[in-house]
Coordinates of C-alpha atoms (C1' of nucleotides) in Angstrom, one line a residue:
Chain L
M1154 CA 89.1 123.0 87.9
I1155 CA 90.1 124.6 84.7
Q1156 CA 92.3 121.7 83.5
E1157 CA 89.4 119.4 83.7
Q1158 CA 87.3 121.7 81.6
L1159 CA 90.0 121.7 78.9
Q1160 CA 90.3 117.9 79.1
Q1161 CA 86.5 117.7 78.5
L1162 CA 86.8 120.0 75.4
I1163 CA 89.7 117.8 74.0
T1164 CA 87.6 114.7 74.6
K1165 CA 84.7 116.2 72.7
A1166 CA 87.0 117.0 69.9
L1167 CA 88.4 113.5 69.8
D1168 CA 84.9 112.0 69.8
K1169 CA 84.2 114.0 66.6
V1170 CA 87.5 113.1 65.0
L1171 CA 88.3 109.6 65.9
P1172 CA 86.3 106.3 66.0
A1173 CA 85.9 105.0 69.6
T1174 CA 88.2 102.1 68.8
D1175 CA 91.1 104.4 68.2
Q1176 CA 90.6 106.0 71.6
S1177 CA 90.9 102.6 73.5
G1178 CA 94.5 103.2 74.6
L1179 CA 93.6 106.6 75.8
T1180 CA 93.4 107.4 79.5
D1181 CA 92.8 110.5 81.5
L1182 CA 96.5 110.6 82.0
S1183 CA 97.4 110.8 78.4
I1184 CA 95.3 113.9 78.0
D1185 CA 97.8 115.8 80.0
I1186 CA 97.1 119.5 80.5
E1187 CA 100.1 121.4 81.7
T1188 CA 101.4 124.9 82.0
P1189 CA 104.2 125.6 79.5
N1190 CA 107.4 127.0 80.8
N1191 CA 107.5 129.5 78.1
P1192 CA 104.5 131.8 78.2
E1193 CA 104.7 132.3 74.5
H1194 CA 103.4 128.8 74.3
G1195 CA 100.0 129.7 75.8
D1196 CA 98.3 129.5 79.2
F1197 CA 97.9 125.7 78.9
S1198 CA 99.2 123.1 76.7
S1199 CA 98.3 119.5 75.8
N1200 CA 100.5 116.7 74.5
V1201 CA 97.5 114.5 73.5
A1202 CA 98.3 114.5 69.8
L1203 CA 101.9 113.4 70.6
V1204 CA 100.7 110.5 72.7
L1205 CA 97.9 109.5 70.4
G1206 CA 100.1 109.9 67.3
G1207 CA 102.5 107.4 68.7
L1208 CA 99.7 105.0 69.6
L1209 CA 98.0 105.3 66.2
D1210 CA 101.1 105.6 64.2
Q1211 CA 100.0 108.9 62.7
P1212 CA 101.9 112.1 62.3
P1213 CA 101.3 114.0 65.6
R1214 CA 101.4 117.5 64.0
Q1215 CA 98.6 116.6 61.6
L1216 CA 96.6 115.0 64.3
A1217 CA 97.0 118.0 66.5
E1218 CA 95.7 120.2 63.7
T1219 CA 92.6 118.1 63.4
I1220 CA 91.9 118.0 67.0
A1221 CA 92.5 121.7 67.4
D1222 CA 90.1 122.5 64.7
N1223 CA 87.4 120.5 66.4
I1224 CA 87.6 121.9 69.8
P1225 CA 84.3 123.6 70.6
D1226 CA 84.2 127.3 70.8
T1227 CA 84.0 128.7 74.4
L1228 CA 84.3 132.1 75.9
L1229 CA 87.1 130.9 78.0
I1230 CA 89.5 130.3 75.2
K1231 CA 90.8 133.1 73.0
R1232 CA 92.6 130.8 70.5
V1233 CA 94.1 127.4 70.0
E1234 CA 97.3 126.8 68.3
V1235 CA 99.4 123.9 67.2
A1236 CA 103.1 124.3 67.8
G1237 CA 106.4 122.4 67.8
P1238 CA 106.2 118.7 67.2
G1239 CA 102.4 118.6 67.9
F1240 CA 101.5 120.4 71.0
I1241 CA 98.0 122.0 71.3
N1242 CA 98.4 125.3 73.0
F1243 CA 95.5 127.1 74.6
Y1244 CA 95.5 130.9 74.9
M1245 CA 92.9 131.8 77.4
S1246 CA 90.6 134.9 77.3
P1247 CA 91.0 137.2 80.2
I1248 CA 87.6 136.1 81.7
W1249 CA 88.9 132.7 82.7
L1250 CA 90.9 134.2 85.6
Q1251 CA 87.9 136.2 86.7
E1252 CA 85.9 133.0 86.7
V1253 CA 88.5 131.3 88.8
L1254 CA 88.5 134.1 91.3
E1255 CA 84.7 133.9 91.5
Q1256 CA 84.9 130.2 92.1
C1257 CA 87.4 130.7 94.8
L1258 CA 85.4 133.4 96.6
T1259 CA 82.2 131.2 96.4
A1260 CA 83.8 128.0 97.5
R1261 CA 85.9 129.6 100.3
E1262 CA 87.3 126.9 102.5
Q1263 CA 86.2 124.3 100.0
Y1264 CA 88.3 125.9 97.2
G1265 CA 90.8 123.3 96.1
C1266 CA 88.9 120.4 97.5
S1267 CA 87.6 117.6 95.3
D1268 CA 85.8 114.3 95.6
Y1269 CA 88.5 112.5 93.8
G1270 CA 88.8 109.9 96.5
A1271 CA 85.1 109.1 96.3
G1272 CA 84.9 108.4 100.0
Q1273 CA 87.4 105.5 100.0
K1274 CA 88.4 104.6 103.5
V1275 CA 92.1 105.3 104.0
Q1276 CA 94.1 104.9 107.1
V1277 CA 97.3 106.8 107.6
E1278 CA 99.4 105.1 110.4
F1279 CA 102.3 107.3 111.4
V1280 CA 104.8 108.1 114.2
S1281 CA 104.1 104.9 116.1
A1282 CA 107.3 105.3 118.1
N1283 CA 107.7 102.7 120.8
P1284 CA 106.5 103.8 124.3
V1285 CA 110.1 103.8 125.6
G1286 CA 110.8 107.4 125.5
P1287 CA 109.6 110.8 124.2
I1288 CA 109.3 111.8 120.5
H1289 CA 112.8 113.1 119.6
I1290 CA 114.4 114.7 116.5
G1291 CA 115.2 111.2 115.1
N1292 CA 111.6 110.0 114.8
A1293 CA 109.6 113.2 114.7
R1294 CA 109.6 113.7 110.9
G1295 CA 106.8 111.2 110.3
G1296 CA 104.5 113.3 112.5
P1297 CA 104.0 116.5 110.5
F1298 CA 104.2 114.5 107.3
G1299 CA 101.6 112.0 108.1
D1300 CA 99.3 114.6 109.5
A1301 CA 99.7 116.8 106.4
L1302 CA 99.2 113.8 104.1
A1303 CA 96.0 112.8 105.9
N1304 CA 94.8 116.4 105.5
L1305 CA 95.6 116.3 101.8
L1306 CA 93.7 113.1 101.3
A1307 CA 90.7 114.3 103.3
A1308 CA 90.7 117.4 101.0
T1309 CA 90.6 115.2 97.9
G1310 CA 87.6 113.2 99.0
Y1311 CA 89.0 110.3 101.0
D1312 CA 87.6 109.2 104.3
V1313 CA 90.8 109.4 106.4
Q1314 CA 91.7 108.0 109.7
R1315 CA 94.9 108.9 111.6
E1316 CA 96.3 106.0 113.7
Y1317 CA 99.1 105.6 116.2
Y1318 CA 100.3 102.1 116.8
V1319 CA 101.5 101.6 120.4
N1320 CA 103.9 98.7 120.4
D1321 CA 103.2 97.7 124.0
G1322 CA 102.9 94.0 123.4
P1323 CA 104.2 91.4 126.0
E1324 CA 106.6 89.9 123.5
N1325 CA 108.4 93.1 122.6
T1326 CA 112.1 92.7 123.5
Q1327 CA 112.7 96.5 123.3
L1328 CA 110.2 96.9 126.1
K1329 CA 111.9 94.3 128.2
L1330 CA 115.2 96.1 127.8
F1331 CA 113.5 99.4 128.6
G1332 CA 111.8 97.9 131.7
A1333 CA 115.1 96.4 132.9
S1334 CA 116.7 99.9 132.5
V1335 CA 113.9 101.4 134.6
Q1336 CA 114.3 98.7 137.2
A1337 CA 118.1 99.3 137.4
R1338 CA 117.7 103.0 137.8
Y1339 CA 114.9 102.5 140.4
L1340 CA 117.2 100.3 142.5
Q1341 CA 120.0 102.8 142.1
E1342 CA 117.7 105.5 143.3
L1343 CA 117.2 103.5 146.5
D1344 CA 120.9 103.0 146.8
I1345 CA 120.6 99.3 146.0
P1346 CA 123.5 98.2 143.7
A1347 CA 122.2 97.5 140.2
E1348 CA 123.7 97.5 136.7
L1349 CA 122.0 99.1 133.8
P1350 CA 121.7 96.3 131.2
E1351 CA 124.2 96.3 128.3
D1352 CA 122.6 98.3 125.5
G1353 CA 120.2 99.7 128.1
Y1354 CA 118.5 103.1 128.0
Q1355 CA 121.0 105.6 129.4
A1356 CA 119.0 108.7 128.9
D1357 CA 118.2 111.0 131.8
Y1358 CA 114.4 110.6 131.5
V1359 CA 114.8 107.0 132.6
V1360 CA 116.4 108.2 135.8
E1361 CA 113.5 110.7 136.2
L1362 CA 111.0 107.9 135.7
A1363 CA 112.7 105.9 138.4
R1364 CA 112.6 108.9 140.7
Q1365 CA 109.0 109.4 140.0
L1366 CA 108.4 105.7 140.8
V1367 CA 110.2 106.0 144.2
Q1368 CA 108.1 109.1 144.9
Q1369 CA 104.9 107.3 144.3
D1370 CA 105.6 103.8 145.6
G1371 CA 108.7 104.1 147.8
D1372 CA 110.6 100.8 147.9
A1373 CA 107.5 98.7 147.1
H1374 CA 109.2 97.1 144.1
T1375 CA 112.6 96.1 145.4
D1376 CA 111.8 92.4 145.6
V1377 CA 110.9 92.1 141.9
P1378 CA 113.2 89.6 140.2
T1379 CA 115.7 90.9 137.7
D1380 CA 114.6 88.9 134.7
D1381 CA 112.2 89.3 131.8
S1382 CA 109.1 89.1 134.0
G1383 CA 110.6 91.8 136.3
A1384 CA 111.4 93.9 133.3
L1385 CA 107.9 93.7 131.9
Y1386 CA 106.6 94.4 135.4
F1387 CA 108.6 97.6 135.6
F1388 CA 107.4 98.5 132.1
S1389 CA 103.9 98.1 133.2
L1390 CA 104.5 100.5 136.1
V1391 CA 105.6 103.3 133.9
K1392 CA 103.7 102.5 130.7
E1393 CA 100.8 104.9 131.1
W1394 CA 103.3 107.7 131.8
M1395 CA 105.1 106.9 128.6
V1396 CA 101.9 106.8 126.5
Q1397 CA 100.8 110.0 128.2
R1398 CA 104.1 111.6 127.2
L1399 CA 103.6 110.5 123.6
H1400 CA 100.2 112.0 123.6
E1401 CA 101.6 115.3 124.8
D1402 CA 104.4 115.2 122.3
C1403 CA 102.0 114.7 119.4
A1404 CA 99.7 117.3 120.7
A1405 CA 102.6 119.7 120.9
M1406 CA 103.2 119.1 117.2
G1407 CA 99.6 119.8 116.6
I1408 CA 98.6 116.3 115.8
Q1409 CA 95.4 114.6 116.8
F1410 CA 95.1 110.9 116.2
D1411 CA 91.7 109.4 115.7
R1412 CA 92.9 106.2 117.4
W1413 CA 95.7 105.0 119.5
F1414 CA 95.7 101.3 118.8
R1415 CA 97.5 99.1 121.4
E1416 CA 99.3 96.0 120.4
T1417 CA 98.1 94.4 123.6
E1418 CA 94.6 94.5 122.2
L1419 CA 95.7 91.9 119.7
Y1420 CA 97.1 89.6 122.4
E1421 CA 94.0 90.1 124.6
Q1422 CA 91.9 88.9 121.7
D1423 CA 94.4 86.0 121.0
A1424 CA 94.5 87.4 117.5
V1425 CA 98.2 86.8 117.0
R1426 CA 97.9 83.1 117.8
Q1427 CA 94.9 82.8 115.6
E1428 CA 96.5 84.4 112.5
V1429 CA 99.5 82.0 112.9
D1430 CA 97.2 79.1 113.1
K1431 CA 95.4 80.2 110.0
L1432 CA 98.7 80.6 108.1
L1433 CA 99.8 77.1 109.2
Q1434 CA 96.5 75.7 108.0
S1435 CA 96.6 77.4 104.6
G1436 CA 100.2 76.2 104.1
A1437 CA 101.6 79.7 104.0
A1438 CA 103.5 78.9 107.2
Y1439 CA 105.4 75.9 108.3
Q1440 CA 107.3 74.4 111.3
K1441 CA 111.1 74.1 111.2
D1442 CA 113.8 73.9 113.9
G1443 CA 111.1 74.3 116.6
A1444 CA 110.0 77.6 115.2
V1445 CA 107.1 78.6 113.0
W1446 CA 108.2 80.2 109.7
L1447 CA 106.3 82.3 107.2
G1448 CA 107.0 81.1 103.6
A1449 CA 107.7 84.6 102.6
T1450 CA 109.8 83.7 99.6
E1451 CA 106.5 82.5 98.0
F1452 CA 105.3 86.0 98.2
G1453 CA 108.4 87.9 97.0
D1454 CA 110.6 88.2 100.0
D1455 CA 114.3 87.2 100.0
E1456 CA 114.0 84.7 102.7
D1457 CA 111.4 83.0 104.9
R1458 CA 110.8 84.7 108.2
V1459 CA 110.2 83.5 111.7
L1460 CA 106.7 84.1 113.0
V1461 CA 107.0 82.2 116.3
R1462 CA 110.3 81.7 118.0
R1463 CA 111.6 78.4 119.3
T1464 CA 110.7 79.8 122.8
G1465 CA 107.1 79.9 121.7
S1466 CA 106.8 83.7 121.7
P1467 CA 105.6 85.3 118.5
T1468 CA 107.8 87.8 116.6
Y1469 CA 106.8 91.4 115.6
I1470 CA 105.9 90.0 112.1
A1471 CA 103.2 87.8 113.6
S1472 CA 101.6 90.7 115.6
D1473 CA 101.9 93.0 112.6
L1474 CA 100.0 90.5 110.6
A1475 CA 97.3 90.3 113.2
Y1476 CA 97.2 94.1 113.2
A1477 CA 96.9 94.2 109.4
V1478 CA 94.0 91.8 109.5
D1479 CA 92.4 94.1 112.1
K1480 CA 92.9 97.1 109.7
F1481 CA 91.9 95.5 106.4
V1482 CA 89.4 92.8 107.4
K1483 CA 87.9 93.9 110.6
R1484 CA 87.8 97.6 110.1
G1485 CA 87.6 97.5 106.3
F1486 CA 90.1 100.0 105.2
D1487 CA 90.4 100.2 101.4
K1488 CA 94.0 101.4 101.8
V1489 CA 96.5 101.8 104.5
I1490 CA 99.5 104.1 104.3
Y1491 CA 102.3 103.2 106.6
V1492 CA 104.7 106.0 107.3
W1493 CA 108.0 104.7 108.6
G1494 CA 111.4 105.9 109.5
P1495 CA 114.6 105.0 107.6
D1496 CA 115.4 102.3 110.0
H1497 CA 112.4 100.4 108.8
A1498 CA 113.3 100.5 105.1
G1499 CA 114.4 96.9 105.1
Y1500 CA 111.1 95.8 106.7
V1501 CA 108.9 96.9 103.8
A1502 CA 109.5 93.9 101.6
R1503 CA 109.0 91.6 104.6
L1504 CA 105.6 93.0 105.6
Q1505 CA 104.6 93.3 102.0
A1506 CA 105.2 89.6 101.5
A1507 CA 103.4 88.9 104.8
L1508 CA 100.4 90.9 103.6
A1509 CA 100.3 89.1 100.4
A1510 CA 100.1 85.9 102.3
I1511 CA 96.9 87.0 104.0
G1512 CA 95.4 88.1 100.7
V1513 CA 95.9 91.9 100.9
Q1514 CA 96.0 93.2 97.3
P1515 CA 99.1 95.0 96.0
G1516 CA 98.4 98.7 96.2
Q1517 CA 96.1 98.4 99.3
A1518 CA 99.1 98.9 101.5
E1519 CA 101.5 101.8 100.8
F1520 CA 104.8 102.3 102.5
I1521 CA 106.4 105.7 102.8
I1522 CA 109.9 105.8 104.3
Y1523 CA 111.1 109.2 105.3
Q1524 CA 114.8 109.9 105.3
T1525 CA 116.9 111.1 108.1
V1526 CA 117.0 114.6 109.4
R1527 CA 120.2 116.4 110.4
F1528 CA 119.7 119.3 112.8
L1529 CA 122.3 122.0 112.2
E1530 CA 123.4 124.6 114.6
G1531 CA 126.3 126.9 113.8
G1532 CA 126.8 124.9 110.7
Q1533 CA 127.5 121.7 112.7
P1534 CA 125.1 118.7 112.9
L1535 CA 123.8 117.8 116.4
A1536 CA 124.7 114.4 117.4
L1537 CA 122.0 112.2 118.8
S1538 CA 121.9 108.7 120.1
K1539 CA 119.0 107.3 122.0
R1540 CA 121.1 104.7 123.7
R1541 CA 123.8 107.0 124.9
G1542 CA 121.2 109.3 126.3
N1543 CA 121.9 112.6 124.7
I1544 CA 118.6 112.7 123.0
I1545 CA 117.0 115.9 121.8
T1546 CA 113.2 115.9 122.2
I1547 CA 110.8 117.4 119.8
Q1548 CA 109.5 119.3 122.8
Q1549 CA 112.8 121.1 123.1
I1550 CA 112.8 122.1 119.5
I1551 CA 109.2 123.4 119.7
D1552 CA 110.1 125.3 122.8
D1553 CA 113.0 126.8 121.0
I1554 CA 111.6 127.8 117.6
G1555 CA 107.9 127.3 117.9
R1556 CA 105.4 124.7 116.7
D1557 CA 104.6 126.2 113.4
A1558 CA 108.1 126.9 112.3
T1559 CA 109.0 123.4 113.3
R1560 CA 106.2 121.9 111.2
F1561 CA 107.1 124.2 108.3
F1562 CA 110.7 123.1 108.3
F1563 CA 109.8 119.5 108.5
L1564 CA 107.3 119.7 105.7
M1565 CA 109.4 121.8 103.4
R1566 CA 111.4 119.0 101.9
S1567 CA 110.4 115.8 100.1
V1568 CA 110.4 112.8 102.5
D1569 CA 112.6 111.0 100.1
A1570 CA 115.3 113.6 100.6
H1571 CA 117.6 113.8 103.6
L1572 CA 116.6 117.0 105.5
D1573 CA 118.9 119.5 106.9
F1574 CA 117.0 121.4 109.6
D1575 CA 118.8 124.7 110.1
L1576 CA 118.0 125.7 113.7
D1577 CA 119.7 129.0 113.3
L1578 CA 117.6 129.9 110.3
A1579 CA 114.4 128.6 111.9
R1580 CA 115.0 130.8 115.0
Q1581 CA 115.3 134.0 112.9
H1582 CA 112.2 136.0 112.5
G1583 CA 113.8 137.9 109.6
E1584 CA 113.6 137.9 105.8
E1585 CA 115.7 134.7 105.6
N1586 CA 113.1 132.6 107.2
P1587 CA 110.4 131.5 104.7
V1588 CA 107.9 130.9 107.5
Y1589 CA 107.7 134.6 108.3
Y1590 CA 107.7 135.6 104.7
V1591 CA 104.5 133.7 104.2
Q1592 CA 103.1 135.0 107.6
Y1593 CA 103.9 138.5 106.6
A1594 CA 101.8 138.3 103.5
H1595 CA 98.9 137.3 105.5
A1596 CA 99.6 140.1 108.0
R1597 CA 99.4 142.6 105.1
I1598 CA 96.1 141.1 103.9
C1599 CA 94.6 141.5 107.3
S1600 CA 96.0 145.0 107.5
I1601 CA 94.3 145.9 104.2
H1602 CA 91.0 144.6 105.5
H1603 CA 91.4 146.5 108.7
E1604 CA 92.3 149.7 106.9
A1605 CA 89.3 149.3 104.6
T1606 CA 87.0 149.1 107.6
Q1607 CA 88.7 152.0 109.2
R1608 CA 88.3 154.2 106.1
G1609 CA 84.7 153.2 105.7
F1610 CA 85.1 151.3 102.4
E1611 CA 81.9 149.5 101.7
I1612 CA 82.6 145.9 100.6
L1613 CA 80.3 145.2 97.7
P1614 CA 78.9 141.8 96.9
L1615 CA 80.7 139.8 94.3
D1616 CA 78.1 140.4 91.6
E1617 CA 78.5 144.1 91.9
V1618 CA 82.2 144.1 91.4
D1619 CA 83.8 144.4 88.0
L1620 CA 86.7 141.9 88.1
S1621 CA 87.6 142.7 84.5
L1622 CA 89.4 145.7 85.9
L1623 CA 92.2 143.4 87.1
T1624 CA 94.6 143.7 84.2
H1625 CA 97.9 144.6 85.7
P1626 CA 100.6 142.0 85.1
D1627 CA 101.1 141.5 88.9
E1628 CA 97.4 141.1 89.3
L1629 CA 97.3 138.5 86.6
T1630 CA 100.2 136.6 88.1
L1631 CA 98.4 136.5 91.4
L1632 CA 95.2 135.3 89.8
R1633 CA 97.1 132.7 88.0
K1634 CA 98.5 131.4 91.3
I1635 CA 95.0 131.2 92.7
A1636 CA 94.0 129.3 89.6
D1637 CA 96.8 126.8 90.0
Y1638 CA 95.9 125.9 93.5
P1639 CA 93.3 123.1 92.9
Q1640 CA 95.6 121.2 90.7
L1641 CA 98.4 121.5 93.2
I1642 CA 96.2 119.9 95.9
Q1643 CA 95.2 117.2 93.6
R1644 CA 98.7 116.2 92.5
A1645 CA 100.2 116.7 95.9
A1646 CA 97.7 114.2 97.3
L1647 CA 98.1 111.8 94.4
D1648 CA 101.9 111.8 94.6
R1649 CA 101.9 111.8 98.5
A1650 CA 103.9 115.0 98.3
P1651 CA 102.9 117.5 101.0
H1652 CA 106.2 119.2 100.5
R1653 CA 104.9 121.0 97.5
L1654 CA 102.5 123.0 99.7
P1655 CA 105.1 125.1 101.6
H1656 CA 106.7 125.8 98.3
F1657 CA 103.4 126.9 96.8
A1658 CA 102.7 129.0 99.9
Y1659 CA 106.0 130.8 99.5
E1660 CA 105.3 131.5 95.8
L1661 CA 101.8 132.7 96.5
A1662 CA 103.2 135.1 99.2
Q1663 CA 105.8 136.2 96.6
S1664 CA 103.1 137.0 94.1
F1665 CA 101.2 138.8 96.7
H1666 CA 104.0 140.9 97.9
Q1667 CA 104.8 141.9 94.4
F1668 CA 101.2 142.9 93.8
Y1669 CA 101.1 144.7 97.0
T1670 CA 104.0 146.8 96.1
T1671 CA 102.9 147.8 92.6
C1672 CA 99.1 147.9 93.0
R1673 CA 97.5 150.0 95.6
V1674 CA 94.4 148.3 96.8
L1675 CA 92.5 151.1 98.7
D1676 CA 92.4 154.1 96.3
A1677 CA 89.5 156.6 96.9
D1678 CA 90.0 158.0 93.4
Q1679 CA 89.4 154.5 91.8
P1680 CA 86.6 153.0 93.8
A1681 CA 85.7 150.3 91.2
L1682 CA 89.3 149.1 90.9
S1683 CA 89.6 149.1 94.7
Q1684 CA 86.6 146.8 94.9
A1685 CA 88.0 144.4 92.4
R1686 CA 91.4 144.4 94.1
L1687 CA 89.8 143.8 97.5
K1688 CA 88.2 140.6 95.9
L1689 CA 91.6 139.6 94.7
V1690 CA 93.1 140.1 98.2
Q1691 CA 90.3 138.1 99.6
G1692 CA 90.9 135.3 97.2
T1693 CA 94.6 135.3 98.1
Q1694 CA 93.6 135.0 101.7
I1695 CA 91.3 132.1 101.1
V1696 CA 94.0 130.2 99.2
L1697 CA 96.6 131.0 101.9
Q1698 CA 94.4 129.9 104.7
N1699 CA 93.4 126.7 102.9
L1700 CA 97.0 125.9 102.3
L1701 CA 98.2 126.6 105.8
G1702 CA 95.2 124.7 107.1
L1703 CA 96.3 121.6 105.2
L1704 CA 99.8 122.1 106.5
G1705 CA 98.5 122.4 110.0
L1706 CA 99.9 125.9 110.3
L1707 CA 96.9 128.0 111.0
G1708 CA 98.6 129.2 114.1
L1709 CA 100.8 131.3 111.8
L1710 CA 97.7 133.3 110.9
G1711 CA 96.6 133.9 114.5
I1712 CA 99.9 135.3 115.5
T1713 CA 100.3 138.9 114.4
A1714 CA 103.8 139.8 113.3
P1715 CA 105.4 142.6 115.3
K1716 CA 104.5 146.1 114.3
E1717 CA 108.1 147.3 115.1
M1718 CA 110.6 146.8 112.4
Chain Z
rG893 C1' 128.1 91.7 99.7
rC894 C1' 122.6 92.7 99.3
rG895 C1' 118.4 96.3 99.7
rC896 C1' 116.2 101.4 100.1
rC897 C1' 117.0 106.8 99.5
rU898 C1' 120.0 110.7 97.6
rG899 C1' 123.5 113.3 93.9
rU900 C1' 120.7 119.8 90.0
rA901 C1' 124.2 127.2 90.9
rG902 C1' 129.2 128.7 96.3
rC903 C1' 125.3 126.6 100.2
rU904 C1' 120.1 124.5 101.2
rC905 C1' 116.8 122.6 97.7
rA906 C1' 112.2 122.7 93.8
rG907 C1' 111.4 120.5 89.2
rU908 C1' 104.5 116.6 86.5
rG909 C1' 108.6 112.4 79.7
rG910 C1' 108.1 118.0 76.8
rA911 C1' 109.3 123.1 73.4
rU912 C1' 115.0 127.9 70.8
rG913 C1' 114.4 129.0 78.8
rA914 C1' 116.6 123.7 84.1
rG915 C1' 114.2 127.2 88.5
rA916 C1' 113.7 129.2 93.8
rG917 C1' 115.7 130.7 98.5
rC918 C1' 120.2 131.9 101.1
rA919 C1' 124.8 134.3 100.5
rC920 C1' 127.2 138.7 97.6
rC921 C1' 126.7 143.7 95.0
rG922 C1' 123.6 147.9 93.7
rG923 C1' 118.8 150.4 93.8
rA924 C1' 113.4 151.8 95.5
rC925 C1' 109.6 154.7 100.9
rU926 C1' 104.7 161.9 101.6
rU927 C1' 99.8 157.2 101.0
rC928 C1' 97.1 149.9 102.7
rG929 C1' 102.7 146.9 107.8
rG930 C1' 110.1 148.1 104.3
rA931 C1' 110.0 141.3 108.2
rU932 C1' 108.6 144.3 101.4
rC933 C1' 109.9 145.2 96.2
rC934 C1' 113.3 145.8 91.8
rG935 C1' 118.0 144.8 89.1
rG936 C1' 122.8 142.2 88.7
rG937 C1' 125.3 135.6 87.4
rU938 C1' 126.3 131.7 88.2
rG939 C1' 125.1 125.0 86.0
rU940 C1' 129.8 118.8 82.4
rC941 C1' 121.4 118.3 86.1
rG942 C1' 127.6 112.8 89.6
rG943 C1' 130.1 109.9 84.9
rG944 C1' 129.0 106.6 80.8
rG945 C1' 125.5 103.9 77.8
rG946 C1' 120.3 102.9 76.3
rU947 C1' 114.8 103.7 75.3
rU948 C1' 112.0 107.9 73.0
rC949 C1' 109.9 112.5 68.0
rG950 C1' 111.7 114.5 72.9
rA951 C1' 115.3 112.6 79.2
rA952 C1' 117.3 116.3 85.1
rU953 C1' 112.9 112.9 84.8
rC954 C1' 112.4 106.0 82.5
rC955 C1' 116.0 101.5 82.0
rC956 C1' 121.2 99.5 82.5
rU957 C1' 126.1 100.3 84.5
rC958 C1' 129.9 102.7 87.3
rC959 C1' 131.3 106.5 91.1
rA960 C1' 130.1 109.2 95.7
rG961 C1' 127.1 110.0 100.3
rG962 C1' 123.2 108.5 104.0
rC963 C1' 120.3 104.5 106.1
rG964 C1' 119.1 99.5 106.7
rC965 C1' 120.1 94.1 106.4
rG966 C1' 118.4 89.6 114.0
rC967 C1' 114.2 83.8 116.3
rC968 C1' 115.2 93.1 117.9
rA969 C1' 111.1 96.7 116.5

RNA sequence: GCGCCUGUAGCUCAGUGGAUGAGAGCACCGGACUUCGGAUCCGGGUGUCGGGGGUUCGAAUCCCUCCAGGCGCGCCA
């Protein structure tokens, strides 16, 4: 990308000006190439002299002059200026944008991709909702986010795997509660008196599960004891239905996991017990009050944590540790990104400490906590409570406003921010809805191509088209947008910030609409210009498609917007 | 009480330690179609970047503190 080329030019200049020792504190990051807010300050700008001046205790302005004077001549750059406290500003010659367009048209679906990750094995684990109910609006946000993040990492050269962790372990108390709820509903369905446990699952789908069970097995399970073993038994009866439902919900969101990892696998291999034993041997864990404790404070946690209860059954930390060993040691991931809901925020420090205890290096495990989503309808937030039973499933939302609009709205905001999901806005197919604004730009692009074919415009190969004819301000703005795309991908991946993509898609659509209004593409009187503009349109389409591909929104491009206004 | 996240225009939000310019969308008002899709475009104005202090040549951005909101803090997951 162009920023890298400029960085290399600066590096060359530095090599001529400064002894290598003076460059020791310099990293790629300190040679920052950015786009100035004020266009008068050039097309690109570098703060290298300001950073280096501070490091070497030299006047930045003077240093900047020296560096600027030694930047090798190239056709891409018209002139270099030093400004302000010591910025080096680059004024590009017009051909740089033509080169970018050529790169884009040549690379096509690879445009914007890089090998930055150098094939490192990264796992993104996300959603991982317990198999006790469908995906609902409280836990769905991690889905589109994790999926888009995985796409971004793959596009920047990482070897990415998507994983869903199914918490179906035999020691999971949530499952017992859920199983007991199913059991109670099952008995009620057969007119046998039974009470839903306190804090049990009240939602309607539990009643439906019970009904399904009666339909399948009749009264075959009435003699099952109403204790933990009975609860687990009932869970086992409905488990595959639940997992199947989770599969369907994720598929509905457009997510394909590479692996559904089941917690039971860890117990079948006796991995949980083995890990606890290892920790006891290494001294990282100890016995107290009949329980086994992890000495988590040694590894930065606030307090030590129980690994094995007094009853002898392991806690979730124990199985999460065994799971981590499976990820890092057995399967050899260089990095694992855990995407969790806000209710898990307090668990980060705990697992981090536990990971340190098994020798996972800091930075190998990343934790991304997404914030809550409020769904608004008529300006009022929808209330949801899993326990009280008035849950709203992600399937309902998708049925309502469509998969792509759902994903777009989820992805629009930073995961750090609380998200207001405006259902009324998402339902609209009008100008207020950013989804259709972007979609409309693509529809227009397709229409131009269609029209070109209809009118018999011959599409010339790239080397026969004079791109230097693209000089209109709106053409240049659009070209600049195409040029900015690779760095956007790079930074969004690095910052784990997929939300920048919908914003960029909107801006790209905006630049295109503006171009479309002022610059007629197909003009029989100006065939050479038409050819150049067709290339620009094609470049826009490539970027738009790549962008929406990363967001998992290619469906938007397949749907043709209505012809009626 | 402790921890995490947030606080930017009337509303919803972008914003990468940079420049005499802190930006979008929505909403509101006014304009633009004989020709590629008007679900479009153009113009119009709004800010103690929650308050205070600090670091820096330079802070919405980093640090401290206070205020406000959301979420979490179990031998539940």
